[in-house]
Amino acid sequence: MRKLWGVLALSLLAGCVPGQLPPSEAKSALGFDARPGEGRSLGLPDPVAEIQRLFRPGPDRTGVALTRAGRTVIGVGFREFPGESRSEPIAWVSADEGRSVREIVLPQDRPGHWAPAAIAAEGDQVLVAGSLGGDVRVWASGDAGATWTVSPVRVRGSDLWFSTALRTGGKWLLAGGSAAGALVVTGAPGAWQTVSPGDGRILGGTVDKAGRPVLFGDRIEWNRGQTSNRSCLVVWVPDGGWQRGELGCPAGRLVAAATLDDGRVMLKGDRDLWIRPS
């Protein structure tokens, strides 16, 4: 299985509660075959647990995402200051699987509650994304996490947040959402392009065998009277623009994506599984 790090799937509406529309069965879309009930039997690496195991963060420190840059393992998170209105973004860097760890406070161009949310790497290049309200920042390293720079990402919107960072087609891809819906940003520090692929939010993704991104998320489906709703699952792929596939509205969430060694792409839910052939 190819590397799978930095995927933290967020879901505010999981399953059905009184007053909501009932869930529907898992479905297929964009070449993905639904396999109801199979997600529970498949385990995937948990980046937060790996950060705890490898780096053993100190008090008031929270690990969020993890990646590998060559032989170097890099975890990112934040340090909180009780009673103070700020947090520090932090990277933990180890070239020997956690036997020796360097903790680095990532640079900040203004104070605030900066918390990295997603990380990706290619070779010695590393990119970390985080947001604070309407502001977005990326931290970049060209030497496998030894040194870092910080720069803004100019994105219009409110309640911006990112769940996903990928390296694809020689560019960085950041994905998440805003108050207006799903959000995809591609490019490099200082040269970003933003696309809004519709309603919903992007919760994670992977890069397939051909180097193309596959993103997953959810959206809210309302009844005609706007009195009840349910969470429905979505997948996006680039094909002359972002194409959207509906995976149904099952009771479980989507929690991770991975590209298997044989080229198949897997979307794992906490109950169901979706597989796309290579």
Tab-separated table of C-alpha atoms in Angstrom:
chain	number	residue	atom	x	y	z
A	1	MET	CA	0.000	0.000	0.000
A	2	ARG	CA	1.296	3.432	-0.889
A	3	LYS	CA	1.957	6.007	1.796
A	4	LEU	CA	-1.124	7.228	3.584
A	5	TRP	CA	-0.510	10.055	6.017
A	6	GLY	CA	-2.107	13.313	6.991
A	7	VAL	CA	-5.673	12.240	6.398
A	8	LEU	CA	-7.932	13.440	9.167
A	9	ALA	CA	-11.532	13.010	8.066
A	10	LEU	CA	-13.860	15.478	9.758
A	11	SER	CA	-17.627	14.838	9.898
A	12	LEU	CA	-20.238	16.843	11.757
A	13	LEU	CA	-23.169	14.715	10.678
A	14	ALA	CA	-22.544	11.017	11.115
A	15	GLY	CA	-25.534	8.747	10.798
A	16	CYS	CA	-29.140	9.495	11.485
A	17	VAL	CA	-30.604	11.156	14.567
A	18	PRO	CA	-34.235	12.005	15.293
A	19	GLY	CA	-35.457	14.736	12.945
A	20	GLN	CA	-33.087	13.824	10.110
A	21	LEU	CA	-33.814	12.029	6.864
A	22	PRO	CA	-33.067	8.306	7.142
A	23	PRO	CA	-29.798	7.032	5.650
A	24	SER	CA	-29.742	5.191	2.328
A	25	GLU	CA	-27.539	2.335	1.156
A	26	ALA	CA	-24.008	2.750	-0.179
A	27	LYS	CA	-23.900	3.317	-3.960
A	28	SER	CA	-21.323	3.466	-6.767
A	29	ALA	CA	-20.034	6.395	-8.852
A	30	LEU	CA	-17.136	7.365	-11.151
A	31	GLY	CA	-15.943	3.768	-11.402
A	32	PHE	CA	-16.056	3.061	-7.671
A	33	ASP	CA	-17.769	-0.159	-6.634
A	34	ALA	CA	-19.555	-0.026	-3.277
A	35	ARG	CA	-18.870	-2.840	-0.817
A	36	PRO	CA	-21.292	-2.418	2.072
A	37	GLY	CA	-20.004	-3.488	5.457
A	38	GLU	CA	-16.419	-4.213	4.349
A	39	GLY	CA	-14.852	-1.038	5.725
A	40	ARG	CA	-14.944	-2.292	9.302
A	41	SER	CA	-12.560	-5.145	8.585
A	42	LEU	CA	-9.832	-2.983	7.047
A	43	GLY	CA	-7.340	-1.086	9.185
A	44	LEU	CA	-5.260	1.858	7.967
A	45	PRO	CA	-2.428	3.802	9.622
A	46	ASP	CA	-3.606	6.492	12.035
A	47	PRO	CA	-1.307	9.531	11.659
A	48	VAL	CA	-2.158	10.900	15.098
A	49	ALA	CA	-1.322	7.593	16.777
A	50	GLU	CA	1.919	7.400	14.790
A	51	ILE	CA	2.903	10.898	15.914
A	52	GLN	CA	2.387	9.827	19.522
A	53	ARG	CA	4.422	6.666	19.030
A	54	LEU	CA	7.313	8.213	17.094
A	55	PHE	CA	7.666	11.653	18.615
A	56	ARG	CA	5.959	11.490	22.043
A	57	PRO	CA	4.880	15.153	22.000
A	58	GLY	CA	5.221	17.012	25.274
A	59	PRO	CA	2.484	18.655	27.358
A	60	ASP	CA	0.020	21.000	25.611
A	61	ARG	CA	1.123	19.635	22.230
A	62	THR	CA	-1.264	18.000	19.760
A	63	GLY	CA	-0.197	16.026	16.696
A	64	VAL	CA	-2.328	16.340	13.567
A	65	ALA	CA	-0.709	15.032	10.367
A	66	LEU	CA	2.271	12.963	9.266
A	67	THR	CA	4.284	12.345	6.109
A	68	ARG	CA	7.627	11.006	4.882
A	69	ALA	CA	10.177	13.037	2.950
A	70	GLY	CA	12.642	10.430	1.738
A	71	ARG	CA	14.010	8.761	4.867
A	72	THR	CA	12.776	11.546	7.118
A	73	VAL	CA	9.493	11.305	9.027
A	74	ILE	CA	7.770	14.638	9.657
A	75	GLY	CA	4.811	15.201	11.942
A	76	VAL	CA	3.011	18.498	12.404
A	77	GLY	CA	0.690	19.833	15.052
A	78	PHE	CA	0.420	22.703	17.478
A	79	ARG	CA	1.232	23.792	20.990
A	80	GLU	CA	-1.419	25.514	23.087
A	81	PHE	CA	-0.795	28.076	25.818
A	82	PRO	CA	-3.414	27.793	28.581
A	83	GLY	CA	-4.939	31.172	29.355
A	84	GLU	CA	-3.473	32.788	26.236
A	85	SER	CA	-5.150	33.549	22.920
A	86	ARG	CA	-2.599	31.862	20.702
A	87	SER	CA	-1.114	28.572	19.601
A	88	GLU	CA	2.169	27.714	17.895
A	89	PRO	CA	2.460	25.501	14.815
A	90	ILE	CA	5.043	22.778	15.404
A	91	ALA	CA	6.906	20.195	13.307
A	92	TRP	CA	8.602	17.090	14.651
A	93	VAL	CA	11.382	15.786	12.402
A	94	SER	CA	13.224	12.465	12.669
A	95	ALA	CA	15.609	10.733	10.294
A	96	ASP	CA	15.780	7.522	12.357
A	97	GLU	CA	12.153	6.505	12.978
A	98	GLY	CA	11.794	8.512	16.165
A	99	ARG	CA	14.981	7.534	17.999
A	100	SER	CA	16.154	11.139	17.782
A	101	VAL	CA	13.567	13.891	17.260
A	102	ARG	CA	13.920	17.574	16.546
A	103	GLU	CA	10.987	19.804	17.530
A	104	ILE	CA	10.717	22.933	15.382
A	105	VAL	CA	8.375	25.873	15.966
A	106	LEU	CA	7.177	26.828	12.503
A	107	PRO	CA	7.516	30.511	11.564
A	108	GLN	CA	4.551	32.858	11.935
A	109	ASP	CA	3.953	36.142	10.143
A	110	ARG	CA	1.310	37.142	12.682
A	111	PRO	CA	0.121	35.712	16.008
A	112	GLY	CA	-3.024	33.668	16.369
A	113	HIS	CA	-4.364	30.169	16.820
A	114	TRP	CA	-2.349	28.645	13.975
A	115	ALA	CA	-2.817	24.905	13.755
A	116	PRO	CA	-1.483	22.941	10.765
A	117	ALA	CA	-4.142	20.660	9.303
A	118	ALA	CA	-2.566	18.827	6.345
A	119	ILE	CA	0.886	17.862	5.067
A	120	ALA	CA	2.365	16.417	1.864
A	121	ALA	CA	5.856	15.699	0.555
A	122	GLU	CA	7.731	14.823	-2.621
A	123	GLY	CA	11.408	14.065	-2.224
A	124	ASP	CA	12.809	16.690	0.136
A	125	GLN	CA	9.983	19.141	-0.623
A	126	VAL	CA	7.347	19.434	2.103
A	127	LEU	CA	4.209	21.579	2.312
A	128	VAL	CA	1.962	22.121	5.335
A	129	ALA	CA	-1.381	23.948	5.233
A	130	GLY	CA	-3.374	25.638	7.975
A	131	SER	CA	-6.111	28.259	8.268
A	132	LEU	CA	-7.520	30.746	10.748
A	133	GLY	CA	-10.971	32.088	9.882
A	134	GLY	CA	-10.534	33.780	6.518
A	135	ASP	CA	-6.728	33.482	6.447
A	136	VAL	CA	-4.739	30.582	5.006
A	137	ARG	CA	-1.047	29.896	5.504
A	138	VAL	CA	1.345	27.342	4.061
A	139	TRP	CA	4.679	26.339	5.525
A	140	ALA	CA	7.203	25.050	2.993
A	141	SER	CA	10.486	23.203	3.363
A	142	GLY	CA	12.954	22.251	0.644
A	143	ASP	CA	15.279	20.260	2.897
A	144	ALA	CA	13.035	17.568	4.394
A	145	GLY	CA	11.853	19.692	7.294
A	146	ALA	CA	15.154	21.153	8.491
A	147	THR	CA	14.160	24.747	7.662
A	148	TRP	CA	10.785	26.343	6.902
A	149	THR	CA	9.196	29.427	5.372
A	150	VAL	CA	5.641	30.714	5.821
A	151	SER	CA	3.479	32.482	3.241
A	152	PRO	CA	-0.207	33.388	2.772
A	153	VAL	CA	-2.606	31.765	0.334
A	154	ARG	CA	-4.973	34.350	-1.118
A	155	VAL	CA	-8.384	32.705	-0.923
A	156	ARG	CA	-11.631	34.624	-0.745
A	157	GLY	CA	-14.141	33.256	1.706
A	158	SER	CA	-15.064	32.804	5.333
A	159	ASP	CA	-14.700	29.847	7.675
A	160	LEU	CA	-11.869	28.482	5.531
A	161	TRP	CA	-10.289	25.183	6.510
A	162	PHE	CA	-8.193	22.507	4.839
A	163	SER	CA	-8.207	18.770	5.409
A	164	THR	CA	-5.936	17.610	2.596
A	165	ALA	CA	-2.562	18.320	0.999
A	166	LEU	CA	-1.292	16.332	-1.999
A	167	ARG	CA	1.506	16.551	-4.542
A	168	THR	CA	0.179	15.924	-8.053
A	169	GLY	CA	1.275	16.877	-11.551
A	170	GLY	CA	4.295	18.829	-10.303
A	171	LYS	CA	2.047	21.072	-8.175
A	172	TRP	CA	0.684	21.180	-4.667
A	173	LEU	CA	-3.013	20.622	-4.108
A	174	LEU	CA	-4.846	21.821	-1.009
A	175	ALA	CA	-8.469	20.829	-0.441
A	176	GLY	CA	-11.130	21.462	2.162
A	177	GLY	CA	-14.024	23.847	2.339
A	178	SER	CA	-15.482	27.183	3.329
A	179	ALA	CA	-18.864	28.612	4.224
A	180	ALA	CA	-19.616	28.586	0.477
A	181	GLY	CA	-18.787	24.898	-0.152
A	182	ALA	CA	-15.949	22.637	-1.241
A	183	LEU	CA	-12.601	24.241	-2.100
A	184	VAL	CA	-9.530	23.175	-4.111
A	185	VAL	CA	-6.339	25.263	-4.334
A	186	THR	CA	-3.463	24.257	-6.639
A	187	GLY	CA	-0.044	25.698	-7.440
A	188	ALA	CA	2.903	26.692	-5.271
A	189	PRO	CA	3.678	29.343	-2.636
A	190	GLY	CA	3.050	32.740	-4.210
A	191	ALA	CA	1.195	31.318	-7.229
A	192	TRP	CA	-2.083	29.672	-6.256
A	193	GLN	CA	-5.274	29.035	-8.210
A	194	THR	CA	-8.606	28.395	-6.511
A	195	VAL	CA	-11.536	26.300	-7.744
A	196	SER	CA	-14.890	25.733	-6.057
A	197	PRO	CA	-16.164	22.302	-7.168
A	198	GLY	CA	-19.646	22.752	-5.697
A	199	ASP	CA	-21.428	22.294	-2.417
A	200	GLY	CA	-20.126	20.066	0.310
A	201	ARG	CA	-16.688	19.786	1.822
A	202	ILE	CA	-13.571	17.770	1.010
A	203	LEU	CA	-12.374	15.567	3.850
A	204	GLY	CA	-9.408	13.706	2.338
A	205	GLY	CA	-7.846	12.263	-0.770
A	206	THR	CA	-5.102	10.317	-2.465
A	207	VAL	CA	-3.137	10.297	-5.733
A	208	ASP	CA	-3.887	7.415	-8.090
A	209	LYS	CA	-1.379	5.302	-10.028
A	210	ALA	CA	-1.409	7.821	-12.910
A	211	GLY	CA	-0.647	10.718	-10.546
A	212	ARG	CA	-4.168	12.185	-10.575
A	213	PRO	CA	-5.901	13.269	-7.376
A	214	VAL	CA	-8.982	11.533	-6.029
A	215	LEU	CA	-10.824	13.522	-3.355
A	216	PHE	CA	-13.668	12.504	-1.078
A	217	GLY	CA	-16.049	14.368	1.182
A	218	ASP	CA	-19.664	14.871	2.058
A	219	ARG	CA	-22.602	17.187	1.510
A	220	ILE	CA	-25.895	17.851	3.271
A	221	GLU	CA	-29.101	16.742	1.548
A	222	TRP	CA	-32.337	18.442	2.674
A	223	ASN	CA	-35.933	17.421	2.185
A	224	ARG	CA	-38.220	19.673	0.147
A	225	GLY	CA	-39.448	21.546	3.171
A	226	GLN	CA	-35.918	22.193	4.459
A	227	THR	CA	-36.971	20.694	7.779
A	228	SER	CA	-34.677	17.648	7.957
A	229	ASN	CA	-31.452	16.478	6.349
A	230	ARG	CA	-28.852	13.757	6.064
A	231	SER	CA	-25.166	13.503	5.184
A	232	CYS	CA	-24.350	12.126	1.719
A	233	LEU	CA	-20.936	11.007	0.447
A	234	VAL	CA	-19.159	12.525	-2.548
A	235	VAL	CA	-16.052	11.776	-4.643
A	236	TRP	CA	-14.304	14.223	-7.012
A	237	VAL	CA	-11.817	13.484	-9.822
A	238	PRO	CA	-10.242	15.852	-12.401
A	239	ASP	CA	-11.447	15.160	-15.926
A	240	GLY	CA	-11.685	18.379	-17.942
A	241	GLY	CA	-12.626	20.093	-14.683
A	242	TRP	CA	-13.654	18.513	-11.414
A	243	GLN	CA	-16.153	15.710	-11.934
A	244	ARG	CA	-18.379	14.825	-9.012
A	245	GLY	CA	-19.743	11.415	-8.119
A	246	GLU	CA	-22.431	10.625	-5.559
A	247	LEU	CA	-21.793	7.597	-3.337
A	248	GLY	CA	-25.155	7.580	-1.598
A	249	CYS	CA	-26.204	8.565	1.899
A	250	PRO	CA	-25.290	5.627	4.165
A	251	ALA	CA	-25.177	5.817	7.939
A	252	GLY	CA	-21.369	5.658	8.089
A	253	ARG	CA	-18.730	8.254	7.214
A	254	LEU	CA	-15.859	8.204	4.764
A	255	VAL	CA	-12.642	8.389	6.783
A	256	ALA	CA	-9.663	7.767	4.460
A	257	ALA	CA	-8.438	7.221	0.902
A	258	ALA	CA	-5.483	5.161	-0.289
A	259	THR	CA	-3.928	3.914	-3.519
A	260	LEU	CA	-3.061	0.239	-3.296
A	261	ASP	CA	0.119	-1.304	-4.696
A	262	ASP	CA	-1.824	-2.805	-7.614
A	263	GLY	CA	-3.162	0.640	-8.605
A	264	ARG	CA	-6.663	0.322	-7.232
A	265	VAL	CA	-8.031	3.344	-5.341
A	266	MET	CA	-9.809	2.657	-2.079
A	267	LEU	CA	-12.217	4.867	-0.163
A	268	LYS	CA	-12.681	3.551	3.356
A	269	GLY	CA	-15.675	4.317	5.497
A	270	ASP	CA	-16.209	3.438	9.121
A	271	ARG	CA	-18.757	0.928	7.836
A	272	ASP	CA	-18.501	0.591	4.041
A	273	LEU	CA	-15.762	0.392	1.409
A	274	TRP	CA	-15.495	1.669	-2.187
A	275	ILE	CA	-12.916	0.343	-4.689
A	276	ARG	CA	-12.016	1.696	-8.147
A	277	PRO	CA	-10.018	-0.640	-10.436
A	278	SER	CA	-6.594	0.506	-11.661
